[in-house]
XYZ file of C-alpha atoms in Angstrom:
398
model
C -20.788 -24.918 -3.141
C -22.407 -22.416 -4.641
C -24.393 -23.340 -7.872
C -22.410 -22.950 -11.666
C -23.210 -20.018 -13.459
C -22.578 -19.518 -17.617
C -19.603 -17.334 -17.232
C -19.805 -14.662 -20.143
C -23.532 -13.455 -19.470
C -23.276 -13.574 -15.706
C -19.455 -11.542 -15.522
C -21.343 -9.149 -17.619
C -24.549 -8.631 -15.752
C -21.886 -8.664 -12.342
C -19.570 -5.666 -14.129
C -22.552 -3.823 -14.952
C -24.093 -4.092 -11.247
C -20.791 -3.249 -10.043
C -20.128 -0.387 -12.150
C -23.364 1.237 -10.692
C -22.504 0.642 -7.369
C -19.499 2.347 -7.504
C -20.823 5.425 -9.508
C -23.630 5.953 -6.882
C -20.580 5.933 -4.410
C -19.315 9.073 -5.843
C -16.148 6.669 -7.109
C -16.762 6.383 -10.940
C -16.650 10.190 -11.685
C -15.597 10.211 -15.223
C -17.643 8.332 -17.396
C -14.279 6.831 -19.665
C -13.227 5.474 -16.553
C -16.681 3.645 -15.543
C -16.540 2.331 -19.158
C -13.563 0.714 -18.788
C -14.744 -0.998 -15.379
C -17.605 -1.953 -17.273
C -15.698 -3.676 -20.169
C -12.317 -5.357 -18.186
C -13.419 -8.599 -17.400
C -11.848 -8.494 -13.831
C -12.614 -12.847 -13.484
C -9.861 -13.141 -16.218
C -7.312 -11.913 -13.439
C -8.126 -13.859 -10.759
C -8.224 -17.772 -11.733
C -8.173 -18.372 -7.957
C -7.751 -16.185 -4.746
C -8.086 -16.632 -1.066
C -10.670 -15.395 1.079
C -10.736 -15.224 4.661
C -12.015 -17.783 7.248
C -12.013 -18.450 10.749
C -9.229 -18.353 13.026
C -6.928 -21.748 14.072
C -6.184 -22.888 17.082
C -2.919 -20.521 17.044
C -5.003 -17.781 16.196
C -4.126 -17.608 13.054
C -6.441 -16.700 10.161
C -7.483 -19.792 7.848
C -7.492 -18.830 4.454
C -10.093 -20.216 2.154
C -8.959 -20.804 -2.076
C -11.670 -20.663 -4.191
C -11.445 -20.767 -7.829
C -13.365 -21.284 -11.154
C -13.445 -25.292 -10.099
C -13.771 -25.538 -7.156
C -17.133 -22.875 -6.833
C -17.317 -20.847 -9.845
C -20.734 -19.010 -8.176
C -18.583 -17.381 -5.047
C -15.733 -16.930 -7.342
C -17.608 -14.753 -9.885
C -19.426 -12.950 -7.132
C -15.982 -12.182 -5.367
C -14.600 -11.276 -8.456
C -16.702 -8.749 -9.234
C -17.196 -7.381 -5.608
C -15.414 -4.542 -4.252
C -13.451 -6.110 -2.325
C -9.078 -6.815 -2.632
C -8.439 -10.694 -3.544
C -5.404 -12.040 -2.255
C -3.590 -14.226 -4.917
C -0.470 -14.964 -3.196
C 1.324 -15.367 -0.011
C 5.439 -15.265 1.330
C 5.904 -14.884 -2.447
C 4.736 -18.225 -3.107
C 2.655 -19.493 -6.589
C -0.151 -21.292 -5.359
C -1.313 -24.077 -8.134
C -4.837 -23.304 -8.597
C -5.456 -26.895 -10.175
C -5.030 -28.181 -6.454
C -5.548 -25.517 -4.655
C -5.245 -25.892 -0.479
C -5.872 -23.668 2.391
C -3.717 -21.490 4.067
C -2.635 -20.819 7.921
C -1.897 -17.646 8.097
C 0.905 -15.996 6.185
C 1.695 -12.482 4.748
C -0.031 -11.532 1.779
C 2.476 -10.603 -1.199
C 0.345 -10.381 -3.999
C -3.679 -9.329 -4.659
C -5.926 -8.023 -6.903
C -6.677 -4.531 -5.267
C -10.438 -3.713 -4.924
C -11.485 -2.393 -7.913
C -12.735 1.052 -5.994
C -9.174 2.261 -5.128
C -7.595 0.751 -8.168
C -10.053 3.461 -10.177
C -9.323 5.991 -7.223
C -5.653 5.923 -7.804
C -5.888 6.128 -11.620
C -8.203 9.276 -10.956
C -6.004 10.768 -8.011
C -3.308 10.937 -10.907
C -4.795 12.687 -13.066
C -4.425 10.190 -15.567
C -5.889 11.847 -19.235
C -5.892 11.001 -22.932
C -2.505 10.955 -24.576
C -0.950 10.306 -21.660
C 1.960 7.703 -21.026
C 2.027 5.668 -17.712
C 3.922 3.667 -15.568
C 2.406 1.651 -13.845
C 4.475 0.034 -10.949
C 3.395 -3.382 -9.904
C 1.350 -5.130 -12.050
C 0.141 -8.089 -10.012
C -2.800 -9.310 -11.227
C -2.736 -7.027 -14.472
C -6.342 -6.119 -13.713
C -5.371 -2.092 -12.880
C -2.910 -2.718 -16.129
C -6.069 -3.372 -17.966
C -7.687 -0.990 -17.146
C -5.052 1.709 -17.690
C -5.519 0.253 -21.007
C -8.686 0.436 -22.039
C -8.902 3.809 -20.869
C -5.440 5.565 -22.647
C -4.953 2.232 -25.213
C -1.976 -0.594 -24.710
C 0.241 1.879 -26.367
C 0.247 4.521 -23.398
C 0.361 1.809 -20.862
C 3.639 -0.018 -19.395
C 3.737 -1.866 -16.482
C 6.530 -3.412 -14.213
C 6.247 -6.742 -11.922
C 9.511 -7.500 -9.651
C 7.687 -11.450 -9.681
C 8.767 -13.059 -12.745
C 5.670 -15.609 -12.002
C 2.562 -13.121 -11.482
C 3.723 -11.138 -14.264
C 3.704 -14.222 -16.885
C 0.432 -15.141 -15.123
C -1.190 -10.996 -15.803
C 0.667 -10.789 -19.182
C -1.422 -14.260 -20.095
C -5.014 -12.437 -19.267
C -3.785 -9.337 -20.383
C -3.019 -10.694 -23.956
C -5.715 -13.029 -23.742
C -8.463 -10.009 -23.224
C -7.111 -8.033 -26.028
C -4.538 -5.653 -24.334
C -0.946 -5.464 -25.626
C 1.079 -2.665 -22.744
C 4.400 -3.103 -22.718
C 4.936 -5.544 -19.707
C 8.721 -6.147 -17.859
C 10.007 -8.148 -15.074
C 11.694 -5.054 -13.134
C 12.065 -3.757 -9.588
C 9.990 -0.938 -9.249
C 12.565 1.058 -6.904
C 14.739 1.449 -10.147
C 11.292 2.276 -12.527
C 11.518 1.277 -16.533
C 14.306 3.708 -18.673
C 13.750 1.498 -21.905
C 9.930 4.030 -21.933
C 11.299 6.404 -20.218
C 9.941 9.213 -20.065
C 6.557 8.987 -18.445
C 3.582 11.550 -18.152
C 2.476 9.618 -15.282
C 3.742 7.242 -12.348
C 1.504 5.425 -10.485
C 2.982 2.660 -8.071
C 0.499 -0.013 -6.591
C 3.234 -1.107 -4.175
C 4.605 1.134 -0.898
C 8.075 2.915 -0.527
C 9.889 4.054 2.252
C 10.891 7.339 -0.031
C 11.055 8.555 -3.237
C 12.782 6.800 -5.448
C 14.807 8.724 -7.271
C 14.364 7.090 -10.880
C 10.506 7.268 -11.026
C 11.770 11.085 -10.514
C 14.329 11.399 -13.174
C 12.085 8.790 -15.545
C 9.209 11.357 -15.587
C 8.716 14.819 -17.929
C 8.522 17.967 -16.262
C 5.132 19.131 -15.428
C 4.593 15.203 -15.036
C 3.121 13.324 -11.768
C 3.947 10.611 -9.560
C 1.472 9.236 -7.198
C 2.443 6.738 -4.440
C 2.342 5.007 -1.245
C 4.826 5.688 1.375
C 5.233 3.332 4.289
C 7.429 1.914 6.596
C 8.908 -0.182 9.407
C 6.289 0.756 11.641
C 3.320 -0.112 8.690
C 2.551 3.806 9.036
C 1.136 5.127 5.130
C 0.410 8.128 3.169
C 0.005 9.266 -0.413
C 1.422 11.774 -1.884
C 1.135 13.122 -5.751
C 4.252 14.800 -6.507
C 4.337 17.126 -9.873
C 8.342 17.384 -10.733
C 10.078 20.064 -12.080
C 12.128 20.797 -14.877
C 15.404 20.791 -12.374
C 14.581 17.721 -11.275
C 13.060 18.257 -8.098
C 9.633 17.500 -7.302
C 6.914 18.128 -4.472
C 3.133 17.949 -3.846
C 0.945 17.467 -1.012
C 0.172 14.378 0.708
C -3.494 12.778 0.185
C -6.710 12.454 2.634
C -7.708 8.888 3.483
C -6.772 5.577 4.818
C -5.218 3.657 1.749
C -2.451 0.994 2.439
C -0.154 -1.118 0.026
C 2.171 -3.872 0.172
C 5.996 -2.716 0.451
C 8.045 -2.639 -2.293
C 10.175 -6.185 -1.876
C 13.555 -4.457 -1.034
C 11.993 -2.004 1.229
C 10.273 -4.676 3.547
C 11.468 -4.512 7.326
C 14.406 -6.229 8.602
C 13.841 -9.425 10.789
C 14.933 -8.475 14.079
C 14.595 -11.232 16.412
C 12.860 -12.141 19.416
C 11.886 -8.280 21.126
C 11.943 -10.040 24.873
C 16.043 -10.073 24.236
C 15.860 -6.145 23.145
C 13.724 -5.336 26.630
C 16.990 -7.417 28.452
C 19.131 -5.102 27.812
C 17.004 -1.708 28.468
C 17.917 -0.080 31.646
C 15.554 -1.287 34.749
C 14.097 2.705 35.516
C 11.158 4.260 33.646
C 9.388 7.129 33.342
C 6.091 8.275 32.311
C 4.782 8.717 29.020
C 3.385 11.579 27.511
C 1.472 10.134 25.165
C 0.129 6.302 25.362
C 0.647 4.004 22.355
C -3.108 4.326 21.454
C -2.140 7.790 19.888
C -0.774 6.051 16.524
C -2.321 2.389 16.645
C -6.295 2.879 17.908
C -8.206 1.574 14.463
C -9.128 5.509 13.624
C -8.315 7.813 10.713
C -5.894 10.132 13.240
C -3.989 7.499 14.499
C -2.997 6.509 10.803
C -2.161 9.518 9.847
C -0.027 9.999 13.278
C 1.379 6.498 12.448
C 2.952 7.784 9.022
C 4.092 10.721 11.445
C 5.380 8.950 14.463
C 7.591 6.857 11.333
C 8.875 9.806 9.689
C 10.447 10.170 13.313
C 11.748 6.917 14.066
C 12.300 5.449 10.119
C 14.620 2.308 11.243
C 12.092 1.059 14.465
C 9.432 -1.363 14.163
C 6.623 -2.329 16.703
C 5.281 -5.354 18.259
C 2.551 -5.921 21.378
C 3.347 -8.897 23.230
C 0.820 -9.399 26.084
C 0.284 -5.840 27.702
C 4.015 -4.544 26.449
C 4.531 -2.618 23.474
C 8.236 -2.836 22.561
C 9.806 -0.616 20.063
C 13.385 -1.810 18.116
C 15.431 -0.159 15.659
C 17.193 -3.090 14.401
C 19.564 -0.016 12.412
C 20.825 1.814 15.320
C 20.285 -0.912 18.157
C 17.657 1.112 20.039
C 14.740 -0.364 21.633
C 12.253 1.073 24.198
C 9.259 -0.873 26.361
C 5.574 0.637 27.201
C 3.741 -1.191 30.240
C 0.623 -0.274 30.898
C 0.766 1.217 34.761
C -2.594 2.046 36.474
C -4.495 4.564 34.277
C -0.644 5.703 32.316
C 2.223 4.081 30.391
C 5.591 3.400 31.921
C 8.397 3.612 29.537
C 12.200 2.312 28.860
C 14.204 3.613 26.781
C 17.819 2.757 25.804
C 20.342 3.031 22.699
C 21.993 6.177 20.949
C 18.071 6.863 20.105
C 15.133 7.338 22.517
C 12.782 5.985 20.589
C 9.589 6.969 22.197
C 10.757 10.448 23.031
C 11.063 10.898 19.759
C 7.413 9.581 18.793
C 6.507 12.189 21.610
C 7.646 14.953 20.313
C 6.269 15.079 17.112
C 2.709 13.793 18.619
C 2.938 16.829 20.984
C 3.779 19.208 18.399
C 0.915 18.033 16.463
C -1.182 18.586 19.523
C 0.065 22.165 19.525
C -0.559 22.352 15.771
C -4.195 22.063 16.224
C -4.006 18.253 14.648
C -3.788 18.999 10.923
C -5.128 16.234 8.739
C -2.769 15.261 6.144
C -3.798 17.038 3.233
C -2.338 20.634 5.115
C 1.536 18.598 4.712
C 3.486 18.546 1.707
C 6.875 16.413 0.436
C 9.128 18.349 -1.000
C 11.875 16.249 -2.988
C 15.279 17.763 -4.320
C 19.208 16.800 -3.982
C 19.219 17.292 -0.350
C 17.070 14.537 0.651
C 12.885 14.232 0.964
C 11.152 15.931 3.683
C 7.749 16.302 4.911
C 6.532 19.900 5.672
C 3.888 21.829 7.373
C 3.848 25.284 8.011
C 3.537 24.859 11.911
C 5.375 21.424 12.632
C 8.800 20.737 11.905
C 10.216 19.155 9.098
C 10.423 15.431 9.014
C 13.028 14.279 6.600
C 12.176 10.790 4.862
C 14.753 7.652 5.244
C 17.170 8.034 1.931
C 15.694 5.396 -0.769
């Protein structure tokens, strides 16, 4: 355990350091913004978090609670590290007065690393006078922020979880921020402060939704996550229009977010059934599964791409197969690593992989074009993704 430490002059000294650090990074730009890092005392948003361990005998990561309590010297130092703090998992309060450690489990709730929760406020555009919505509140740490920067009168903020949001709303109030706060699902935004000058969401879509659209002034940005099924991302700031139609282009980097709740993937059982029912001939793949899940920046940004093909599929490895299922449509498709190439099956009223294929080809073809040469264009027809040398990719309807 590491030793106690007296909060208030050690948080400071530990804001400070971490302010710096960031600003030598090129992150903390504008010096408003680097104040307010400096004065949001981030440890009053995190009473307790998990950090990760070693893996179980299942191979499943052990995750370790620490709180004030139980080490208050690693939880300060995590606290105020750039690093995202995982505060809840399958949607479950953990009680931080008896804390115990977790097997695995899929994160639904964190404090995002301070670096990319400034990032996102910046990649907005965000500006004095301004009114935000801020979509997922979670720990209420980004809220405050927002705050301190614009004041709690510019700032609201929207939690689907009932439980993290009376949890943020008690640090926010108790560190002297007042936003307006709401238990809401962010797919439907907040009309009672409608309209915004800015939408930021700290949660993923699978498309626009169409209120954050209609709940934001002309001339006024959005800035999201997209996602899907197949955990492919990409951000895009959107500026809408006075007709209601908005577009913008998508952003550089490698930035992920927990789905929005109702947009999570399906459960679609066990994928060995799906492979029983494919066809028993093959053929060779164009393009081997590496293309869109090697731990690169390409292959996430041909991820998001390979999705925008195949919206309804989902992907899992088990042993040497990769097995593709659209739980929607009832397509599935296998890839079995044969000699130095992939063999594939394919079978449903989609071809799954083909599909994937084409797009990675044309990309190819395209001279691989990072993602800040594609834009979204959003209007009454639907949401598509565009480049001047691919073809479009329309976006599942939200």
């Amino acid at each position: 355990m590491t030793r106690p430490t007296n909060v208030d002059t050690d948080a400071a000294r530990l804001r400070a350091a971490m302010a710096q650090a960031l600003a030598e990074d090129g992150v903390l730009v504008d010096p408003l913004w680097r104040r307010a890092v400096e004065r949001v005392p981030r440890h009053r948003f995190v009473p307790g978090f998990y950090l990760p361990g070693e893996r179980d005998a299942q191979g499943m990561t052990e995750w370790e609670p620490v709180t004030a309590e139980t080490d208050p010297g690693r939880w300060l130092a995590a606290a105020y590290s750039d690093t995202t703090l995982i505060t809840q998992f399958d949607g479950a309060e953990p009680d931080w007065k008896a804390p115990a450690a977790r097997h695995g489990g899929a994160p639904t709730s964190s404090s995002t690393l301070p670096s990319l929760v400034v990032r996102m406020w910046a990649d907005a555009d965000v500006h004095q006078g301004h009114t935000v919505l801020e979509v997922g509140t979670g720990t209420g740490y980004s809220t405050a922020l927002a705050c301190e920067r614009l004041g709690s009168a510019a700032v609201a903020s929207i939690e689907v979880d009932g439980r993290c949001l009376e949890q943020a709303a008690g640090a926010l109030y108790g560190s002297g921020y007042t936003p307006t706060l709401a238990v809401a699902d962010g797919l439907y935004g907040y009309w009672p402060k409608a309209s915004f000058d800015r939408i930021v969401a700290a949660c993923s879509f699978r498309a626009v939704p169409p209120a954050l659209i209609a709940q934001t002034r002309p001339g006024g940005k959005i800035l999201l996550t997209l996602s899907g099924w197949l955990y492919g991302y990409a951000r895009v700031l959107l500026t809408v229009a006075e007709d209601g139609s908005a577009e913008g282009p998508l952003l550089p980097g490698t930035v992920s977010f927990m789905p929005a709740r109702t947009h999570a993937a399906p459960a679609f059982g066990n994928p060995a059934h799906w492979a029983a029912r494919l066809p028993e001939t093959s053929r060779t793949a164009r393009h081997c599964p590496e293309r869109i899940t090697a731990a690169t920046e390409e292959a996430f940004h041909l991820r998001f791409l390979a999705q925008c093909a195949v919206p309804d599929a989902q992907m899992v490895t088990a042993g040497e197969v990769v097995h593709l299922v659209d739980a929607v449509t009832g397509s599935a498709a296998t890839l079995t690593p044969a000699g130095s190439r992939w063999a594939v099956r394919e079978g449903g009223p989609v071809r799954l992989w083909e599909r994937i294929e084409r797009v990675l080809t044309a990309y190819d073809e395209a001279g691989r074009p990072g993602p800040e040469t594609f834009a979204l264009h959003v209007h009454g027809g639907g949401q598509h993704l565009r480049h001047p040398h691919l073809p479009c990719l329309p976006l599942p309807r939200p």
